[in-house]
Coordinates of N, CA and C and ligand atoms in Angstrom, one line a residue:
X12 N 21.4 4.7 -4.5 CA 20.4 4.8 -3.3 C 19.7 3.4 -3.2
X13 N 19.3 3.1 -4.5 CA 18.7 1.5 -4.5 C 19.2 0.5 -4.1
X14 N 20.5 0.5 -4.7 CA 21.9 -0.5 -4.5 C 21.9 -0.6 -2.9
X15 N 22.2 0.4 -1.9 CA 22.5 0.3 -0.1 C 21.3 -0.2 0.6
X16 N 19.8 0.0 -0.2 CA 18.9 -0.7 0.3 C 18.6 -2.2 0.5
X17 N 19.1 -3.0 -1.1 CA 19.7 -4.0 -1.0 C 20.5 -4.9 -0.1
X18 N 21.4 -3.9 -0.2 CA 22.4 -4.2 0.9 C 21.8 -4.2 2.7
X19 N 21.2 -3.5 2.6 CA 20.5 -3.0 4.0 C 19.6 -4.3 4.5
X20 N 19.3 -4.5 3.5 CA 17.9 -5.7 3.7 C 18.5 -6.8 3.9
X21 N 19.8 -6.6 3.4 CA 20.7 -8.3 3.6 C 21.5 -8.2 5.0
X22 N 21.9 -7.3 5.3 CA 22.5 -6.9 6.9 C 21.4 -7.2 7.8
X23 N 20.4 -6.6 7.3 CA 19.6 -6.7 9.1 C 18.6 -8.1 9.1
X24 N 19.3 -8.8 7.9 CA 18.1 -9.8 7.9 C 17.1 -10.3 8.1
X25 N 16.5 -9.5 6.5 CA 15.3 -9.2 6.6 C 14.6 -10.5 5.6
X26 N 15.4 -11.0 5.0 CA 14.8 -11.9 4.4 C 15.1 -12.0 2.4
X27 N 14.9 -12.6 1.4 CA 15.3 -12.2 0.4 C 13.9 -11.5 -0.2
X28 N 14.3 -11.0 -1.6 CA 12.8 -10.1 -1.6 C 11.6 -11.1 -2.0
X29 N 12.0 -12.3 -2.6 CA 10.9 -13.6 -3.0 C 10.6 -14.0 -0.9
X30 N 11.2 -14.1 0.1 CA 10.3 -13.9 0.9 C 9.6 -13.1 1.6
X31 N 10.2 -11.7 1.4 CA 9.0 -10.8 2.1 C 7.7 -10.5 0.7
X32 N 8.0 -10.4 -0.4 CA 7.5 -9.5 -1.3 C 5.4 -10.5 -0.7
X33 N 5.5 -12.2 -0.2 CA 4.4 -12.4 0.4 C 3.6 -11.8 1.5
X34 N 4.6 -11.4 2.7 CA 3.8 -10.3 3.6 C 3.5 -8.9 2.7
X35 N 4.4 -8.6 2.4 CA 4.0 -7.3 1.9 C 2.9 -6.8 1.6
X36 N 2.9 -7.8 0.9 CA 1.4 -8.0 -0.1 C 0.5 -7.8 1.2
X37 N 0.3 -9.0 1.7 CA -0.6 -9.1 2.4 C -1.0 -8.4 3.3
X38 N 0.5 -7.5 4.3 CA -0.2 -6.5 4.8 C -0.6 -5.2 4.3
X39 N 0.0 -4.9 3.1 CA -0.7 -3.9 2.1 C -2.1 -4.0 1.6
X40 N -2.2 -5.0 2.2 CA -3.6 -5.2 1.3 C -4.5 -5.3 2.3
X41 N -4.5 -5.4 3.6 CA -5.3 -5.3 4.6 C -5.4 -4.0 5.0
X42 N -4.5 -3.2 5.0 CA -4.5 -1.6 5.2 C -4.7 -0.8 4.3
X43 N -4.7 -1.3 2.9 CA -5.1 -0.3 1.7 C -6.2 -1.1 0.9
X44 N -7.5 -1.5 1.8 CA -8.3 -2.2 0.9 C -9.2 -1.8 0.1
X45 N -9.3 -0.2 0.2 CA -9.6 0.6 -0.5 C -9.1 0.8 -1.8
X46 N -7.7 0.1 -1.9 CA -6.7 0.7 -2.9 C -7.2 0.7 -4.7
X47 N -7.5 1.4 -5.4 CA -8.1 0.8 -6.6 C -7.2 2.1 -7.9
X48 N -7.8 2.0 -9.0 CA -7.6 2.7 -9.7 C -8.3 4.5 -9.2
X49 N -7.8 5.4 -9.2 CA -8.4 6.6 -9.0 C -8.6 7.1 -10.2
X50 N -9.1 6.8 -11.2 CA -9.5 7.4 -12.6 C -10.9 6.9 -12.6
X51 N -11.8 8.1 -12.9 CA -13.2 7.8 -13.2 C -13.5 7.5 -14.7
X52 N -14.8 6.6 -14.9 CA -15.0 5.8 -16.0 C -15.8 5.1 -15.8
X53 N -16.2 4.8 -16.9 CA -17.4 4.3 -17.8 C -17.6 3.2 -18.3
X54 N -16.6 3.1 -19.2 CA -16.7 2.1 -20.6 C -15.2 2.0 -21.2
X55 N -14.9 1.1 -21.6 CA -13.3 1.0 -22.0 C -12.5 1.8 -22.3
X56 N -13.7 2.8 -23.5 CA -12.8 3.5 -24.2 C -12.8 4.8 -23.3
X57 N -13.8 5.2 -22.6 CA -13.5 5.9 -21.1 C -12.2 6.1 -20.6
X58 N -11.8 4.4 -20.1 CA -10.8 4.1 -19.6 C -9.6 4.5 -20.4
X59 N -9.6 4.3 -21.4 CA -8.1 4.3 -22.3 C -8.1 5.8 -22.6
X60 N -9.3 6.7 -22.5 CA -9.0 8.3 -22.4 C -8.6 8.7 -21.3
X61 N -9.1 8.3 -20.4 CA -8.8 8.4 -18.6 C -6.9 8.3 -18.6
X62 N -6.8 7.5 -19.0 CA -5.3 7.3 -18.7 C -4.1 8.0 -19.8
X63 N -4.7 8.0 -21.2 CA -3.8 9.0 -21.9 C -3.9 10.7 -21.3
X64 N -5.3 10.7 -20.5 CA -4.5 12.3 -20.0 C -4.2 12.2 -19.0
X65 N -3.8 11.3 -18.6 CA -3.2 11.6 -17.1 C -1.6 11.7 -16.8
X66 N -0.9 11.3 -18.0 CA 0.3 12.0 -18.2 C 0.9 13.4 -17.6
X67 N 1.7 13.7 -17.0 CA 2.0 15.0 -16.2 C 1.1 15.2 -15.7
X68 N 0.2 14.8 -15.6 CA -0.6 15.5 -14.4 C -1.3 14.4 -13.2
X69 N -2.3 14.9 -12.5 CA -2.8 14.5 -11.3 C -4.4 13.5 -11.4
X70 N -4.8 12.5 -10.7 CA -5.8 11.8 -11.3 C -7.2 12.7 -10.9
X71 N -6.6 13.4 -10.0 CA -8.0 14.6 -10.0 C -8.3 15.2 -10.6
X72 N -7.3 16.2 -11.5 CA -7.0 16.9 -12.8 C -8.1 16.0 -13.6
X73 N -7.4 15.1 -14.0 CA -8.5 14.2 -15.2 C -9.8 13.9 -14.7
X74 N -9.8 13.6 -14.0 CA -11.1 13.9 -12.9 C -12.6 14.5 -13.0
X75 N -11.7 16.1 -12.9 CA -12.6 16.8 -13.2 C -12.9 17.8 -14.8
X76 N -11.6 17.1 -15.7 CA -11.7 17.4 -17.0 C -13.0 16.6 -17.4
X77 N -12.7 14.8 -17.4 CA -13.4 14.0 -18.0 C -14.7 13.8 -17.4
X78 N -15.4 14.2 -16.4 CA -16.7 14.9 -16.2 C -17.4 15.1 -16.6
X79 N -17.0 16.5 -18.1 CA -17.7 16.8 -18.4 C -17.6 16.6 -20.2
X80 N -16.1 15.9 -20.3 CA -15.5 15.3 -21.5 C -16.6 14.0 -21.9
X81 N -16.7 13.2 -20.9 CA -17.3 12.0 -21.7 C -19.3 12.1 -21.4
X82 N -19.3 13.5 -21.3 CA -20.9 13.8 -21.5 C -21.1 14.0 -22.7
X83 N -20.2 14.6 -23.4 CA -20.0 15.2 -24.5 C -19.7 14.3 -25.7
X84 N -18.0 13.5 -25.6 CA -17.6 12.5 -26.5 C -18.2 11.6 -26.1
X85 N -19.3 10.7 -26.7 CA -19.5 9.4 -26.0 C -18.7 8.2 -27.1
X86 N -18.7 8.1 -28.0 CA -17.6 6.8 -28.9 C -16.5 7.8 -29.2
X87 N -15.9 6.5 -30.2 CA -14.3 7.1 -30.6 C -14.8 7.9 -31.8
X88 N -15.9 7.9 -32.6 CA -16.0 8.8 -33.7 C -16.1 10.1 -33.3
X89 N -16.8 10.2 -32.1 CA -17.5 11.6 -31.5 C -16.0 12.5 -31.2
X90 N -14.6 11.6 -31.3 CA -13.5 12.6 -31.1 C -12.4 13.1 -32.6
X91 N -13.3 12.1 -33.1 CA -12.9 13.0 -34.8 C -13.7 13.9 -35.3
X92 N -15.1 14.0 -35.0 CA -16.4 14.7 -35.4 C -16.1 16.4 -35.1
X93 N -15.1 16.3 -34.1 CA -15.2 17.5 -34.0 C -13.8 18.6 -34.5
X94 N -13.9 20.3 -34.8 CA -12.6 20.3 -35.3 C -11.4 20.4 -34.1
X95 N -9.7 20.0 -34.7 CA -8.9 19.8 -33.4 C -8.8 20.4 -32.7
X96 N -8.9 21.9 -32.8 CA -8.8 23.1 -31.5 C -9.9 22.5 -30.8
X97 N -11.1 22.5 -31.0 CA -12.1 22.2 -30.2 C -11.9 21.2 -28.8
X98 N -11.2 19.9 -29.6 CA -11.3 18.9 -28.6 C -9.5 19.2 -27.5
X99 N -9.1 20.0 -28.2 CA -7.8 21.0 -27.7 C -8.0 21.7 -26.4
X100 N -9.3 22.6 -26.8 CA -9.8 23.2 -25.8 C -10.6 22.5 -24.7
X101 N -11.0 21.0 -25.2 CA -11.7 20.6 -24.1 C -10.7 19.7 -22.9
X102 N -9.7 19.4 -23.6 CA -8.5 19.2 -22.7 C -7.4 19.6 -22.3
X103 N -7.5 21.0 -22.6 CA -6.8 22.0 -21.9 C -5.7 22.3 -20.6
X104 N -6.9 21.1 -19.7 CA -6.3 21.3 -18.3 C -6.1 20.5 -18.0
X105 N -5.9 19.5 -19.0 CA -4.9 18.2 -18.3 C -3.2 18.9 -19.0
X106 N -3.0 19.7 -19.4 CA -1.8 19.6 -19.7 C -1.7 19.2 -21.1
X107 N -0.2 19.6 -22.0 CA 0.5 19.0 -22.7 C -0.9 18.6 -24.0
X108 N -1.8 19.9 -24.0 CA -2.7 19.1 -24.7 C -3.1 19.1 -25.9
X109 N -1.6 19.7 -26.6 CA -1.9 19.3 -28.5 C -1.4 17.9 -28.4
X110 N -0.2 17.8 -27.7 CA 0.3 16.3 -28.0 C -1.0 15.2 -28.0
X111 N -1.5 15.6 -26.5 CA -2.7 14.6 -26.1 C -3.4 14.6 -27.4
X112 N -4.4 15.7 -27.7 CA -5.1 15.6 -28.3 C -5.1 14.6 -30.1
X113 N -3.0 15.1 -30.2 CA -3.1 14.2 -31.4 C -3.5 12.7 -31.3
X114 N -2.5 12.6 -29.9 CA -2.3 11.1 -29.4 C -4.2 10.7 -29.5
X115 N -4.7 11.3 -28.6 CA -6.4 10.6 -28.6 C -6.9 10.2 -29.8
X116 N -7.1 11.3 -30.7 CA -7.3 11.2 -32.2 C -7.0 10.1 -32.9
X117 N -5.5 9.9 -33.2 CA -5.0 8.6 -33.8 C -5.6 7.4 -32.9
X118 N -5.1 7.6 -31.8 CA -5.9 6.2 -31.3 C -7.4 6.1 -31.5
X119 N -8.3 6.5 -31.6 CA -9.4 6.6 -32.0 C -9.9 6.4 -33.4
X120 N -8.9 6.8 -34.0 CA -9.2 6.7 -35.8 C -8.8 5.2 -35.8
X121 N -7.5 4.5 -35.2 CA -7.0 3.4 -35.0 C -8.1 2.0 -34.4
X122 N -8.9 2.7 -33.5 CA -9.7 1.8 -32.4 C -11.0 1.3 -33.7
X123 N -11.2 2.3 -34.8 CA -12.7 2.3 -35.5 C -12.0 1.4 -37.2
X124 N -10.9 1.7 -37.0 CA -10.6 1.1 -38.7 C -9.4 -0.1 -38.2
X125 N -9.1 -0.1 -37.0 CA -8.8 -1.6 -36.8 C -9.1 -2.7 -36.0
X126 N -9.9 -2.2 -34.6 CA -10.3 -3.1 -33.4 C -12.0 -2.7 -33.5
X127 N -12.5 -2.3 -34.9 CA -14.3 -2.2 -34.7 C -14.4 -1.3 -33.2
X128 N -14.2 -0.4 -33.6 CA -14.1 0.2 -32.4 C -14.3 -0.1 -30.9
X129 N -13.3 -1.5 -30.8 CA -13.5 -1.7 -29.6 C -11.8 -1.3 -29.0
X130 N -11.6 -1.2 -27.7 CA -10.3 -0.8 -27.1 C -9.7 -2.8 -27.1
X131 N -9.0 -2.7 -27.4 CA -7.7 -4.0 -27.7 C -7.3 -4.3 -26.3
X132 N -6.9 -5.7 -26.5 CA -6.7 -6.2 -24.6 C -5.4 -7.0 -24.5
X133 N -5.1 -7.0 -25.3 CA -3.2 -7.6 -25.7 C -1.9 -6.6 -25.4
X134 N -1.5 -6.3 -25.4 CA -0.1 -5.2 -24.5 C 0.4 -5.0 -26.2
X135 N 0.5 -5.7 -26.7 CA 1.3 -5.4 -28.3 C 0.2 -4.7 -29.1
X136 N -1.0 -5.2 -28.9 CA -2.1 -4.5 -29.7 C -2.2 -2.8 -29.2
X137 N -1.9 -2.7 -28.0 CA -2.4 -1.5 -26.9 C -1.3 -0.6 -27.7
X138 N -0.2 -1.1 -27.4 CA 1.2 0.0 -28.0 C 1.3 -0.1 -29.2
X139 N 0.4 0.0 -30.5 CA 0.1 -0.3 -31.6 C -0.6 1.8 -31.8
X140 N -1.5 1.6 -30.3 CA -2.4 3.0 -30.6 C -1.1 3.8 -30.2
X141 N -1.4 4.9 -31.2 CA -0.8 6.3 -31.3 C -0.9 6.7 -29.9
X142 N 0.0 7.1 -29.0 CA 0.3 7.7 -27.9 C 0.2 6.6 -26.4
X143 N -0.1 5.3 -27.1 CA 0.2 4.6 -25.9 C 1.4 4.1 -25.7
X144 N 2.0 4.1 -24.6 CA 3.2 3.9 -24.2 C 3.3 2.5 -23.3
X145 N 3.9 1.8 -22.7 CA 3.9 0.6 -22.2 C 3.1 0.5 -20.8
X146 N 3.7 2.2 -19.5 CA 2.5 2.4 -18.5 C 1.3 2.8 -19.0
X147 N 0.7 2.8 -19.9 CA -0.4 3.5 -20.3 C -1.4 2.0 -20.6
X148 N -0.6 1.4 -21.6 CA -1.3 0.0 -21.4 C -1.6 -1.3 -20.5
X149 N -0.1 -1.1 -19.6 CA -0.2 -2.1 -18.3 C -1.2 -1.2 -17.6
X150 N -1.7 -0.4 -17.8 CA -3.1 0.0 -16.8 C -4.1 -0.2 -17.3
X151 N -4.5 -0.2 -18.7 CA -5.6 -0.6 -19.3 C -5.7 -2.2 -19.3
X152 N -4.8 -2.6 -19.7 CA -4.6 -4.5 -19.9 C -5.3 -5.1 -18.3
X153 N -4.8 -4.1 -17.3 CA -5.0 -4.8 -16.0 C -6.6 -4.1 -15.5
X154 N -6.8 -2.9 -15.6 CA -8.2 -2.5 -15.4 C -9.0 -3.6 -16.3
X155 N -8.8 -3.7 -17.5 CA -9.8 -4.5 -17.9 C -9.9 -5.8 -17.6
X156 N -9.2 -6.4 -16.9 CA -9.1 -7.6 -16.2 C -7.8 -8.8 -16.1
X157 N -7.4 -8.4 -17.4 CA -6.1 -9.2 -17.9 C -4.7 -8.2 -17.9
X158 N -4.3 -8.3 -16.5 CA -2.9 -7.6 -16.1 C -1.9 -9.0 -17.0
X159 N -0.9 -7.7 -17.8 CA 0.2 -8.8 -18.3 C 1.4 -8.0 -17.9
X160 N 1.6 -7.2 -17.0 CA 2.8 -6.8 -16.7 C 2.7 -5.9 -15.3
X161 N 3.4 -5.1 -14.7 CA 2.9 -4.3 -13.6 C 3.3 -3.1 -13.9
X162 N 2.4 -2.2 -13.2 CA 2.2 -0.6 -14.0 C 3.7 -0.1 -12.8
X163 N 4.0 0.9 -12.9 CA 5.8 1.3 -12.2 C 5.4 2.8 -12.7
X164 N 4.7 3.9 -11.6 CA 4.8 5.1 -11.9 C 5.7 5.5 -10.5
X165 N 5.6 6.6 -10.8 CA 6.9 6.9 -9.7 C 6.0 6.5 -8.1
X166 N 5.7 6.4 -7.5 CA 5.1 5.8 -6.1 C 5.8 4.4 -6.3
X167 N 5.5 3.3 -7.4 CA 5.8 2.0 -7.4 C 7.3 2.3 -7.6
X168 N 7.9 3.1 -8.0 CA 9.2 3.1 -8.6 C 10.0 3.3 -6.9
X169 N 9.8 4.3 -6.6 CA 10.3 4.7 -5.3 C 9.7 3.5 -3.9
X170 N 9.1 3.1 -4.1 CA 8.7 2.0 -2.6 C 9.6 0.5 -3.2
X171 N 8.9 0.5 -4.1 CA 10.3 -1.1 -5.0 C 11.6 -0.9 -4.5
X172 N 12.1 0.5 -4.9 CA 13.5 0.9 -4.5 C 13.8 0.4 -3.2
X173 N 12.6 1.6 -2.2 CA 13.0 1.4 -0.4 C 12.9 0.1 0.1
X174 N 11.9 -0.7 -0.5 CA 11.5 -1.9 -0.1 C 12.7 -3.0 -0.8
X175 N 13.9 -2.6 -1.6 CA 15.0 -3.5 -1.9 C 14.0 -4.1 -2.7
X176 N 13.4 -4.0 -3.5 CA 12.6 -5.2 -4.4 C 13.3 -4.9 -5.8
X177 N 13.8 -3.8 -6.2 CA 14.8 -3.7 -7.2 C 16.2 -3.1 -7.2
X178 N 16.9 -3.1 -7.8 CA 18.3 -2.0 -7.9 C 18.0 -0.9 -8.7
X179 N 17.0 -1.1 -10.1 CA 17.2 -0.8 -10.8 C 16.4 0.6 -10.5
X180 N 16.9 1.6 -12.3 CA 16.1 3.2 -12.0 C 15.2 3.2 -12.9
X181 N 15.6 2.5 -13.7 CA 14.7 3.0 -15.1 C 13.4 1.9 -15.2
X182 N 11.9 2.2 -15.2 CA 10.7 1.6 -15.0 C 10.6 0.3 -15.2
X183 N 11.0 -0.2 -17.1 CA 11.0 -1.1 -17.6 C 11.7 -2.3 -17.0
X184 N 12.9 -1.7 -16.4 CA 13.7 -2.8 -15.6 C 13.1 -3.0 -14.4
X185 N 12.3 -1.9 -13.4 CA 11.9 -2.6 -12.1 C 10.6 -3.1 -12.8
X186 N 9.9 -2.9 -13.7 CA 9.0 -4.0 -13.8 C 9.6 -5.4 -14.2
X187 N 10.7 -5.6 -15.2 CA 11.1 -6.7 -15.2 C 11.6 -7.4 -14.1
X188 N 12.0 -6.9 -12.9 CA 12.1 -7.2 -11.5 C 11.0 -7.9 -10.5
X189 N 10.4 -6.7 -10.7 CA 9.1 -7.3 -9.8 C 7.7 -8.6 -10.5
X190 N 8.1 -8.5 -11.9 CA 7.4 -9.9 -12.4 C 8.0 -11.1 -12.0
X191 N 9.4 -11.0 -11.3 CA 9.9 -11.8 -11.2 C 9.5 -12.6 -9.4
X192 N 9.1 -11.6 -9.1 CA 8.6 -11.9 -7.5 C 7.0 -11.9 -7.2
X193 N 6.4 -10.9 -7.4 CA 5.5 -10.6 -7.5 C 4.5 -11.6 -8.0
X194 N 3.5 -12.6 -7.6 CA 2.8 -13.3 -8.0 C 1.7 -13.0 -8.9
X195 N 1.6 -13.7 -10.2 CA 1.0 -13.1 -11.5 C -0.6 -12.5 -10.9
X196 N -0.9 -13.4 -10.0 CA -2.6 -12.6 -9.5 C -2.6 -11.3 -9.0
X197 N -1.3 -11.1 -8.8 CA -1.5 -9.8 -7.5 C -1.2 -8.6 -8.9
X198 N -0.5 -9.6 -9.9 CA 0.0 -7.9 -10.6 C -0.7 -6.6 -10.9
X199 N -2.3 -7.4 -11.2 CA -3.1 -5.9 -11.0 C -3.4 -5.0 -9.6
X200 N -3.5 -5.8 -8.5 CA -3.7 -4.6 -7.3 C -2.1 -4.5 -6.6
X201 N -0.9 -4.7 -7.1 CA -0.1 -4.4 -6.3 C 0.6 -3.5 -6.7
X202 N 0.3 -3.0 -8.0 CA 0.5 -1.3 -8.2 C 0.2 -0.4 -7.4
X203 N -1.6 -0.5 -7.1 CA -2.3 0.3 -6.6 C -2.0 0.2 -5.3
X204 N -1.6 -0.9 -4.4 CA -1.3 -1.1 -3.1 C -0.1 -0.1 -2.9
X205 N 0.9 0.1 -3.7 CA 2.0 0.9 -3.7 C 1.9 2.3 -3.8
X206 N 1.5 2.3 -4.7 CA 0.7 3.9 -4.6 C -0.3 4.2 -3.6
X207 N -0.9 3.7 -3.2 CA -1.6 4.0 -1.7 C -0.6 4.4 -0.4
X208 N 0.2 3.1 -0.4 CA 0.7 3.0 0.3 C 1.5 4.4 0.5
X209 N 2.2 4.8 -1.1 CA 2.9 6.0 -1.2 C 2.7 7.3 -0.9
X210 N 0.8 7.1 -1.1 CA 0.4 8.7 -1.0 C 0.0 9.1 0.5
X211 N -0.4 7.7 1.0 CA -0.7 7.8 2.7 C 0.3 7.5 3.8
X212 N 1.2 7.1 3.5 CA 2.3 6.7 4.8 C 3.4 6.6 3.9
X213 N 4.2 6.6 3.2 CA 5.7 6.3 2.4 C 6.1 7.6 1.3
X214 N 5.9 8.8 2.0 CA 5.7 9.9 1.2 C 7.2 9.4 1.2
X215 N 7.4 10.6 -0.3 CA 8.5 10.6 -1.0 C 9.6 11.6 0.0
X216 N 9.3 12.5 0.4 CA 10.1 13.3 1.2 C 10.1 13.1 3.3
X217 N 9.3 12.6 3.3 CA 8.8 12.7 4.7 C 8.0 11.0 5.5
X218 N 8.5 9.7 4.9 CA 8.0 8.6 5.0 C 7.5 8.3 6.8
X219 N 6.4 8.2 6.8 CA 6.0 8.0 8.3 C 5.6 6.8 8.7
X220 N 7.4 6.0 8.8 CA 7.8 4.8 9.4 C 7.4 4.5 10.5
X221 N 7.2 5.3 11.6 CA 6.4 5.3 12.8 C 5.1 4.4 12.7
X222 N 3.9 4.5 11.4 CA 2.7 4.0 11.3 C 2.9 3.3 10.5
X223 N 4.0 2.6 9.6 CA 4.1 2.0 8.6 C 3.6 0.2 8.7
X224 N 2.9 -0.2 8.5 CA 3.1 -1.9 8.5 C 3.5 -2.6 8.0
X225 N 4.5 -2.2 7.3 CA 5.5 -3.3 6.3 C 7.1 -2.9 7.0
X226 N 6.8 -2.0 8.0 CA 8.2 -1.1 8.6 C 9.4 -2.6 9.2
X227 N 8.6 -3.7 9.5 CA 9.6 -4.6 10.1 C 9.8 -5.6 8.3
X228 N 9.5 -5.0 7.6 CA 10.1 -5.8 6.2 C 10.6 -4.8 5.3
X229 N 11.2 -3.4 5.7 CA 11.4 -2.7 4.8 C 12.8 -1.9 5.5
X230 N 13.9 -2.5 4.0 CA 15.3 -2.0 4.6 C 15.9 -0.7 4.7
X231 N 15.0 0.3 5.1 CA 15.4 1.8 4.4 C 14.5 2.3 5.5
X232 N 13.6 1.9 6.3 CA 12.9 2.3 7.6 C 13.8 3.6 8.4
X233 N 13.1 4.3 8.9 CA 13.8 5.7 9.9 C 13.9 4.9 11.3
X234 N 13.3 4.4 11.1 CA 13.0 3.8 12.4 C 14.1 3.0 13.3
X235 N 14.9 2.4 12.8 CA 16.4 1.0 12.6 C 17.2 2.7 12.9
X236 N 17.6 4.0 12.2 CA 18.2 4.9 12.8 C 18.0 5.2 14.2
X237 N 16.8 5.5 14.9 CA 16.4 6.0 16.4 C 16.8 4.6 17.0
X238 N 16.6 3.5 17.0 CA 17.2 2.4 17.8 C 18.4 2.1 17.8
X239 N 19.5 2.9 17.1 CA 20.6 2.3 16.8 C 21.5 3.0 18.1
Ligands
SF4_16 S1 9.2 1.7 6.7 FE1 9.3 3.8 6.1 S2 10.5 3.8 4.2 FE2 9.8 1.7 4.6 S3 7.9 1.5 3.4 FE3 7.4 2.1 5.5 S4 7.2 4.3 5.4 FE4 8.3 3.7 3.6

């Protein structure tokens, strides 16, 4: 599917993806200037709980878990202090939440006996804590101000695709794609521009090319069908 988009982009010449991937940007970013992280938070280590439970689930989900989670836990000790069912129970409804809860744990025991309990800002240090995985720290590294890679959840994965900015299927590689176009300043908001983009006009089943503004730089448009 990625592969004919490619192709698509090169037929109706549209440009290569190092010259659109500049408008893109820019008109994504005029129409989604609201676009930001949707995880609520506090304080770093906030942040790095914020995003370990958001795994399978929805950022509203965490949302309204961590509301009343971080009234409760305020440092990384306050999530050892207690016993594990407990903090089991208090994450319940994010899902998947003995794994979580081990994953939090270790990283926490990790954050206090190796980073003084501060949360780490290096991508090697990040995937060092128990249950962080590579998207888990390209969102921390870049919320906290130093993006060193681009976050690729499925909204970014699926618009890269339609937009010909990758071939590829598997995350790691469209991120190693899009580092390659993608200008290093933009890497932190042009996740978020994608996923905006994805939840308000570039749905996954139903893309509403009609209101799109990137529709005259994007090879996979519905639109190029009705004129044909
Ligand atoms: S033109 Fe259509 S398929 Fe392309 S990005 Fe816009 S909404 Fe998505």
């Amino acid at each position: 599917m990625a592969r004919s988009f490619v192709s698509e982009a090169r037929r109706r010449g549209l440009g290569t993806r190092k010259q659109r991937i500049g408008p893109i940007v820019e008109r994504l970013a005029e129409a989604h200037s609201d676009a930001e992280i949707a995880l609520h938070f506090g304080s770093d280590v906030e942040l790095l709980i914020s995003v370990m439970l958001s795994a399978q689930t929805t950022d509203v989900n965490v949302n309204r878990v961590t509301e009343k989670l971080f009234v409760k836990y305020r440092k990384p000790e306050d999530y050892l202090a207690v016993p594990v069912e407990e903090l089991e129970r208090d994450i319940f409804q994010t899902g998947f939440f003995r794994q979580k809860t081990k994953s939090i744990r270790g990283a926490m025991r990790m954050l206090i006996e190796e980073f003084d309990g501060q949360v780490p800002r290096t991508i090697p240090e990040l995937l060092r804590l128990p249950g962080v995985a590579r998207k888990t720290a390209n969102v921390v590294a870049a919320e906290l101000g130093d993006a060193q890679g681009i976050v690729v959840d499925t909204h970014v994965r699926r618009l890269s695709q339609r937009l010909a900015l990758t071939r590829e299927e598997d995350p790691v590689k469209i991120e190693r794609d899009l580092v390659k176009i993608v200008p290093k300043d933009d890497w932190h908001r042009f996740p978020h521009l994608l996923i905006w983009h994805g939840r308000r006009v570039c749905d996954a089943r139903k893309p509403r090319c009609e209101v799109c503004t990137i529709e005259h730089l994007c090879p996979s448009t519905r639109m190029a069908e009705t004129t044909l």
